[in-house]
Coordinates of C-alpha atoms in Angstrom, one line a residue:
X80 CA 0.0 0.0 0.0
X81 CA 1.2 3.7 -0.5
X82 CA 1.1 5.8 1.7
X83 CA -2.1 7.6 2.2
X84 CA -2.0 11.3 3.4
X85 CA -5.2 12.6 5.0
X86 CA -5.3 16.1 5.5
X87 CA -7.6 17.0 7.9
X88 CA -8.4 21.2 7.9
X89 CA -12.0 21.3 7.4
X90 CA -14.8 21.5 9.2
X91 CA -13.5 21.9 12.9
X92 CA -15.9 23.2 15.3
X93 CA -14.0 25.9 17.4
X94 CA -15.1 27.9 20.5
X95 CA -13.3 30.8 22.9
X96 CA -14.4 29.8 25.9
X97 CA -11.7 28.6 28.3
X98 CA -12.8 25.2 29.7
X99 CA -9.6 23.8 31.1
X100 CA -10.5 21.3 33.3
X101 CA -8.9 22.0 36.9
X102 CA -6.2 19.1 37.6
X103 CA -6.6 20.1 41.4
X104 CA -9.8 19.4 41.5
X105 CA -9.7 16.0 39.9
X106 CA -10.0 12.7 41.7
X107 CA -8.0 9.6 41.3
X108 CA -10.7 8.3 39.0
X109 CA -10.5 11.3 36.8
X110 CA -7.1 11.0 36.1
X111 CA -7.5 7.3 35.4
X112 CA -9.8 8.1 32.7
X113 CA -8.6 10.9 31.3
X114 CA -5.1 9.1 30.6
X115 CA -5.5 5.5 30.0
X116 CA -9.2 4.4 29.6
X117 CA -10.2 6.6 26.8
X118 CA -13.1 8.4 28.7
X119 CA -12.2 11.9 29.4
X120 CA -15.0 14.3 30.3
X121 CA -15.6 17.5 28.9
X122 CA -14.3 19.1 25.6
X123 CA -11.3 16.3 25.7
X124 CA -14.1 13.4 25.7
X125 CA -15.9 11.4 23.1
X126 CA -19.5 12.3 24.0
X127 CA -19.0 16.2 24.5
X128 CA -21.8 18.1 22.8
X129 CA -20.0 21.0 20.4
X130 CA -23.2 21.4 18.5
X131 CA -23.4 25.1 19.8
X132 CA -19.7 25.8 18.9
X133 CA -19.1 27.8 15.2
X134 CA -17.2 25.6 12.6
X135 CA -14.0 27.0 11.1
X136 CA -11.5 25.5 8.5
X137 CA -7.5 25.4 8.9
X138 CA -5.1 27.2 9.2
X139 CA -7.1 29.0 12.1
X140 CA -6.2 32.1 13.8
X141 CA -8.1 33.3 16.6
X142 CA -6.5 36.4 17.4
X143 CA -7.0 37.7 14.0
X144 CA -10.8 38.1 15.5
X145 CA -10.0 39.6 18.8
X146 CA -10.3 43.2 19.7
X147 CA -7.3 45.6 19.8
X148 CA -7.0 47.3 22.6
X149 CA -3.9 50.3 23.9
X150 CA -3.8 48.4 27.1
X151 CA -3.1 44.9 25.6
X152 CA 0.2 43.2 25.1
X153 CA 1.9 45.9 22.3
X154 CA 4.3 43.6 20.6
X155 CA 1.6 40.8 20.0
X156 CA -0.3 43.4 17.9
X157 CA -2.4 44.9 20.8
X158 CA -4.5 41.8 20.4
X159 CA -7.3 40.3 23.3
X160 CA -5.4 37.2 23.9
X161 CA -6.9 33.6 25.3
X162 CA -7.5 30.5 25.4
X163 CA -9.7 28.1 23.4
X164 CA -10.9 24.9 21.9
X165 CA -11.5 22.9 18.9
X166 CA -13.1 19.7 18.5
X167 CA -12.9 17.2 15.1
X168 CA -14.9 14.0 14.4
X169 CA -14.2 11.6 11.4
X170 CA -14.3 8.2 10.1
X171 CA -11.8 5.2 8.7
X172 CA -12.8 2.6 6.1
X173 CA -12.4 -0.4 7.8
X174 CA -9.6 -2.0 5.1
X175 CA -7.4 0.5 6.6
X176 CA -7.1 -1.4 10.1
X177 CA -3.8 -2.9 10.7
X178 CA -1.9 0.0 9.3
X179 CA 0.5 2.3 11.0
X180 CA -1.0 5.9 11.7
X181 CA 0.7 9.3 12.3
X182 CA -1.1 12.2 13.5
X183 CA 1.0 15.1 12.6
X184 CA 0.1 18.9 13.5
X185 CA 2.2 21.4 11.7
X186 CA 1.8 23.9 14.1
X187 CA -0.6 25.3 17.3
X188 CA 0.0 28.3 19.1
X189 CA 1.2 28.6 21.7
X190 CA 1.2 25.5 23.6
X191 CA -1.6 23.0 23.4
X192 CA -2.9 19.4 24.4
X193 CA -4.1 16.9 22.0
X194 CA -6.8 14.4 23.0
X195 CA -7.7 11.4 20.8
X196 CA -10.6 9.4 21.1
X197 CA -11.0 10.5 24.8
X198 CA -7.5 10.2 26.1
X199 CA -4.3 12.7 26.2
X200 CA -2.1 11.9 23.5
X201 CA 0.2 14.5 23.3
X202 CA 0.8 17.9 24.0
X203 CA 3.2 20.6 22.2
X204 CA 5.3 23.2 24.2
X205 CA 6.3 25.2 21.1
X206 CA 4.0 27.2 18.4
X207 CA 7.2 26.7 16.0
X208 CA 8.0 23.0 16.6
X209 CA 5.9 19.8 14.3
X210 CA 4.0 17.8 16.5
X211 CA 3.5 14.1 15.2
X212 CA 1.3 11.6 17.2
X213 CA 1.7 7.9 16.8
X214 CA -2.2 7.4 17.2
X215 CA -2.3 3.4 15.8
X216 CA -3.2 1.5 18.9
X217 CA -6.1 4.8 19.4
X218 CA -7.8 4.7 15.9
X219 CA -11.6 3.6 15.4
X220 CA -12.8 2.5 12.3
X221 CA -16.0 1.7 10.7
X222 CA -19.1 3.5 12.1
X223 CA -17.0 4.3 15.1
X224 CA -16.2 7.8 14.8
X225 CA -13.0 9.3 15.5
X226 CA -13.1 12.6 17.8
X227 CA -9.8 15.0 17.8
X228 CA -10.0 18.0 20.4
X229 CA -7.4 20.3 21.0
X230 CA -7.0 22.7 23.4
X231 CA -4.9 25.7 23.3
X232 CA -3.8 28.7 26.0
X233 CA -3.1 31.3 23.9
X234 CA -1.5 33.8 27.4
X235 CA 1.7 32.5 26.7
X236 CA 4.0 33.9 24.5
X237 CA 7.9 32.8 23.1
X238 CA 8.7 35.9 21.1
X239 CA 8.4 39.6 21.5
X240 CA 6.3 39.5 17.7
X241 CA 2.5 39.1 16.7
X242 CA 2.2 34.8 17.3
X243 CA -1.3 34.0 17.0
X244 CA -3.4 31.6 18.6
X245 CA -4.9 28.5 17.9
X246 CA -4.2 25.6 14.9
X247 CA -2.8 28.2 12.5
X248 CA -0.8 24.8 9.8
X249 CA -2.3 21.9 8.6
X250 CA -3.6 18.9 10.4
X251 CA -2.6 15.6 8.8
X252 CA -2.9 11.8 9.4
X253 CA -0.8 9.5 7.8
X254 CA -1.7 5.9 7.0
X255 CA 1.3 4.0 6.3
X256 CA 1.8 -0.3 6.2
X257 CA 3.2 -1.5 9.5
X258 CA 6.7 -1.7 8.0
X259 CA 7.6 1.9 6.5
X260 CA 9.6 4.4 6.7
X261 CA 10.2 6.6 9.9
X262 CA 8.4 9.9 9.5
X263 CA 10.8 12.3 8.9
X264 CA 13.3 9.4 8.7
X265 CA 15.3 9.9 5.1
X266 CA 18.2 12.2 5.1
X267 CA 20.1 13.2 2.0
X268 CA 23.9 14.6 1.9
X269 CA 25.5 15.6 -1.2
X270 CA 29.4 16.2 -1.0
X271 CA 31.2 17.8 -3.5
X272 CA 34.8 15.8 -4.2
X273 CA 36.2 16.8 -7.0
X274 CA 36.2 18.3 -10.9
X275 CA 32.4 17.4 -11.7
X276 CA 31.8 15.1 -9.3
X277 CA 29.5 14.9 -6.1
X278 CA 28.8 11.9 -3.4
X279 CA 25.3 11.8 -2.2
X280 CA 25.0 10.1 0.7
X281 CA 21.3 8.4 1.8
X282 CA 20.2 7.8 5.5
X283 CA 16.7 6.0 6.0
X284 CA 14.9 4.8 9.3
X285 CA 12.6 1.9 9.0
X286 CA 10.1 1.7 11.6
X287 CA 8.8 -1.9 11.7
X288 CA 5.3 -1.2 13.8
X289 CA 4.4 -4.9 13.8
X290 CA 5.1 -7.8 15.9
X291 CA 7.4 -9.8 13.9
X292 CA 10.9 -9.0 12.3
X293 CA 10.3 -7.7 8.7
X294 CA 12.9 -7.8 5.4
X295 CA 13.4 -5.2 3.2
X296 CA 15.0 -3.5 0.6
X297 CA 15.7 0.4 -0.4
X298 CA 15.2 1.4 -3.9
X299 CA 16.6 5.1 -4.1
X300 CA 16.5 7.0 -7.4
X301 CA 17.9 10.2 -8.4
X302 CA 15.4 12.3 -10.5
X303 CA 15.9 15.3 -12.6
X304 CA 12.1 15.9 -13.9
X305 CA 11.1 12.5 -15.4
X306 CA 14.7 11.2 -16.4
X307 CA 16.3 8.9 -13.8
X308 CA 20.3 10.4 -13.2
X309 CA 21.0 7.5 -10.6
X310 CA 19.8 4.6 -8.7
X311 CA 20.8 2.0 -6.4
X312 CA 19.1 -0.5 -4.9
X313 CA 20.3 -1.8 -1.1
X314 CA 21.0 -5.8 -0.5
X315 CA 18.3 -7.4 1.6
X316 CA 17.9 -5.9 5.3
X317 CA 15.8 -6.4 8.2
X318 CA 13.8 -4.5 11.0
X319 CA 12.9 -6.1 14.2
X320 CA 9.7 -6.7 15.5
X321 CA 8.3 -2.9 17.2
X322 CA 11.7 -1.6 16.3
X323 CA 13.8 0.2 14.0
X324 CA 16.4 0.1 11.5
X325 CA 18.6 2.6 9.8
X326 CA 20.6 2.0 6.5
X327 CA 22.9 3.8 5.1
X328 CA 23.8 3.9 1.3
X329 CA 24.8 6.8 -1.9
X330 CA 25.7 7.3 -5.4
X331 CA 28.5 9.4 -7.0
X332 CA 26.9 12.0 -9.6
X333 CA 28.8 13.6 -11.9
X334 CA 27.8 17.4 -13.3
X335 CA 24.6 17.5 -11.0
X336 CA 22.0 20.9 -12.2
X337 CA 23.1 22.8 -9.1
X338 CA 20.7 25.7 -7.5
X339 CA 21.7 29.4 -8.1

């Protein structure tokens, strides 16, 4: 199977209204469900009614709606800042089960926590920083729906310029087979040696998400438009079982199209 990129920026539903749940006030219970058992109330849960909150689509700035104001924060625009949520449901086909899935989020500002399917699954520290979410073992399929809610506190700042608030970059999942590889796992390194000639160097991680050890080979290609300039194929490797594997391999090329 290839690799199947879902983007997922439309119909969000979105409201302004902080409703942080108060970790003091939470019993031993609570936390239990909220972290492990996939039944975390409130905006975070399943079962949460969002019917009364507005629908946006991505990239989403909330601050962009705010009020200015001479007595708010100058170098963030003079902009009302706060916090908010939003709340996304969706379904799977059911041939996808048994494939590895990546919840990426290209950027939220300024720090956030992600709940899938009622339970934290991650939470990103940084507006500038890629958050990706290995959600496999979470994912319904079916007529089970899926339900992503994100909440954001939009009071903190990392920069002394206009930030935002909210999901302001794309939402993606990524549906990948069990043995694939990492994401961002390929890494490229051309060298020049000498005269006309360059060494291009290829590192790959192979994430093997299933339960047995899994062979494979790379098949690398060097493409200017449609014409193949190089390729090399690797000798037969393996990943463990819930592991992974880097390999290492190049090509010389000679008289490469550089970039001005």
């Amino acid at each position: 199977m290839k690799r199947k990129n879902f983007l997922l920026d439309k119909e969000w539903k979105f409201t302004s209204d902080d409703m942080s749940q108060n970790s003091n006030k939470m019993s031993h219970g609570d936390s239990y469900m909220i972290s492990k058992a996939g039944y975390c109330g409130g905006p975070g849960g399943m079962s949460f009614d969002d019917s009364g909150w507005r629908e946006v689509d991505l990239p989403h700035d909330y601050f962009s709606e705010t009020e200015f104001s001479p007595d708010n924060l100058h170098s963030h625009g003079y902009k009302t800042r706060g916090n908010g949520w939003y709340r996304k449901t969706f379904k799977l086909d059911e041939n996808l089960r048994g494939c590895h899935f990546m919840l990426v989020f290209e950027g939220v500002s300024v720090t956030s926590d992600i709940y899938f399917n009622g339970s934290v699954a991650g939470r990103s520290f940084s507006a500038y920083a890629e958050l990706p979410i290995d959600v496999t073992d979470r994912v319904h399929f079916g007529d089970t729906p899926n339900v992503l809610a994100v909440s954001f506190n939009g009071m903190t700042t990392e920069g002394w310029w206009y930030e935002g608030a909210g999901i302001y970059r794309h939402v993606r999942l990524f549906c990948k087979d069990t043995l694939h590889i990492a994401h961002n796992g390929i890494f490229v390194k051309p060298v020049y040696t000498s005269g006309c000639g360059w060494n291009v160097t290829v590192e790959a991680e192979i994430e093997n998400s299933g339960y047995k050890k899994a062979p494979y080979r790379l098949d690398i290609s060097l493409m200017d438009g449609d014409k193949i300039v190089d390729h090399t194929l690797t000798q037969p490797l393996c990943c463990p079982a819930d592991g992974r594997d880097t390999s290492i391999t190049g090509f010389e090329v000679i008289s490469p199209e550089l970039w001005d």
